[in-house]
Amino acid sequence: MCLALVSSVLVGQTRAASEFEYGKPQVAQSEAEQLFALTNQTRAAYGLGTLKWDPALAAGALRHCFRMAQEGPIAHRYGGEPDVTERAAQAGAHFSLIEENIAVGANSARIQQGWMNSPDHRANLLNPGIDRVGVAVVAHGGVIFAVADYARVVQVLIPAQVEATYAGMLRAKGLSIVRDSSAVRAYCASSGRFRGADGPSFLIRWQSPDVTQLPQELAKKVASGDYRQAAVGSCPPQNVDGSFTLYRVAVFLYGQDSAAWPRPFY
């Protein structure tokens, strides 16, 4: 068996690879399903969370799997082909982390064992930071070619949804939310200092794939009790690989002594 990897950047009967003979490469879905099941069985044995099947990751993996079967020697990237991040993104996946294992072998069980016997492949498969996987297997020449793309998937939100998410978190901590977001959105979209007339008492902007919690610095400011109002703005991320999903957010905090207090809020 031959295998390789990229580091961190369904029910059916399994057919033996020999049944596929030596003709045109063809999808071996039952082998892919078995690899998926073996992956989650192995993770469970190590006390790790179950990975969910991701159709977009699987579609990107299948495209590369066919390329491996046609090329013969396996590789993560061939001439004129995008890398794993681009392949997955083109297939519709949204993620903040992606990694890949590939192999060629007799069957899924042998491939899974080979990955577990390789420290780097094992690390990819047992990464506690991933939550999705897409597996593809193509049979050709009496063997099977396998690709497993593991990722941490990011929820796809439009700017208004991002703003509403953070506004909800701030409101839950006792802050009123300023209705007019034009100034904070402009600050979010810039890379320089705040240029407005009515400056907030505190301001912050950041980029992250995680929209489930406030940045630590912002959380400390809110917890101080010195602020009564907040404005939230979201805008496109800056200076990032377009294949990864990130959100750019800015927040203004206003205290009672702010020149802009009080503002219309909701």
Coordinates of N, CA and C in Angstrom, one line a residue, residues 3-8 74-76 99-103 115 118-125 148 150:
L3 N 0.7 5.5 0.6 CA -0.1 6.5 1.2 C 0.7 7.8 1.3
A4 N -0.1 8.9 1.4 CA 0.5 10.2 1.6 C -0.5 11.1 2.3
L5 N 0.0 12.3 2.7 CA -0.9 13.2 3.5 C -0.6 14.6 3.3
V6 N -1.6 15.4 3.6 CA -1.4 16.9 3.8 C -1.7 17.2 5.2
S7 N -0.8 17.8 5.9 CA -1.0 18.1 7.3 C -2.0 19.3 7.4
S8 N -2.3 19.7 8.7 CA -3.2 20.8 8.9 C -2.9 22.0 8.1
I74 N 0.4 8.2 -6.7 CA -0.5 9.1 -6.0 C 0.2 10.4 -5.6
A75 N -0.5 11.5 -5.5 CA 0.0 12.8 -5.0 C -1.1 13.6 -4.6
H76 N -0.8 14.6 -3.8 CA -1.8 15.6 -3.3 C -2.2 16.6 -4.4
E99 N -7.4 19.3 6.1 CA -6.2 18.4 6.0 C -6.7 17.2 5.2
E100 N -5.7 16.5 4.7 CA -6.0 15.4 3.7 C -5.1 14.2 3.9
N101 N -5.7 13.0 3.8 CA -5.0 11.8 3.7 C -5.3 11.1 2.4
I102 N -4.3 10.6 1.7 CA -4.6 9.8 0.5 C -3.8 8.5 0.5
A103 N -4.3 7.5 -0.3 CA -3.6 6.2 -0.3 C -4.1 5.4 -1.5
W115 N -3.1 4.2 7.5 CA -3.1 5.6 8.1 C -2.9 5.6 9.6
S118 N 0.8 5.3 10.5 CA 1.7 6.4 10.1 C 1.4 7.6 11.0
P119 N 2.4 8.1 11.8 CA 2.1 9.1 12.8 C 1.4 10.4 12.2
D120 N 1.8 10.8 11.0 CA 1.2 12.0 10.5 C -0.2 11.8 10.0
H121 N -0.5 10.7 9.3 CA -1.8 10.4 8.9 C -2.7 10.2 10.1
R122 N -2.2 9.5 11.1 CA -2.9 9.2 12.3 C -3.3 10.6 13.0
A123 N -2.4 11.5 13.0 CA -2.7 12.8 13.6 C -3.8 13.5 12.9
N124 N -3.8 13.4 11.5 CA -4.9 14.0 10.8 C -6.3 13.4 11.1
L125 N -6.3 12.1 11.1 CA -7.5 11.4 11.4 C -8.0 11.6 12.8
A148 N -9.3 11.2 1.8 CA -10.2 11.6 2.9 C -9.8 13.1 3.3
Y150 N -10.5 16.0 5.7 CA -11.0 16.4 7.1 C -11.0 17.9 7.2

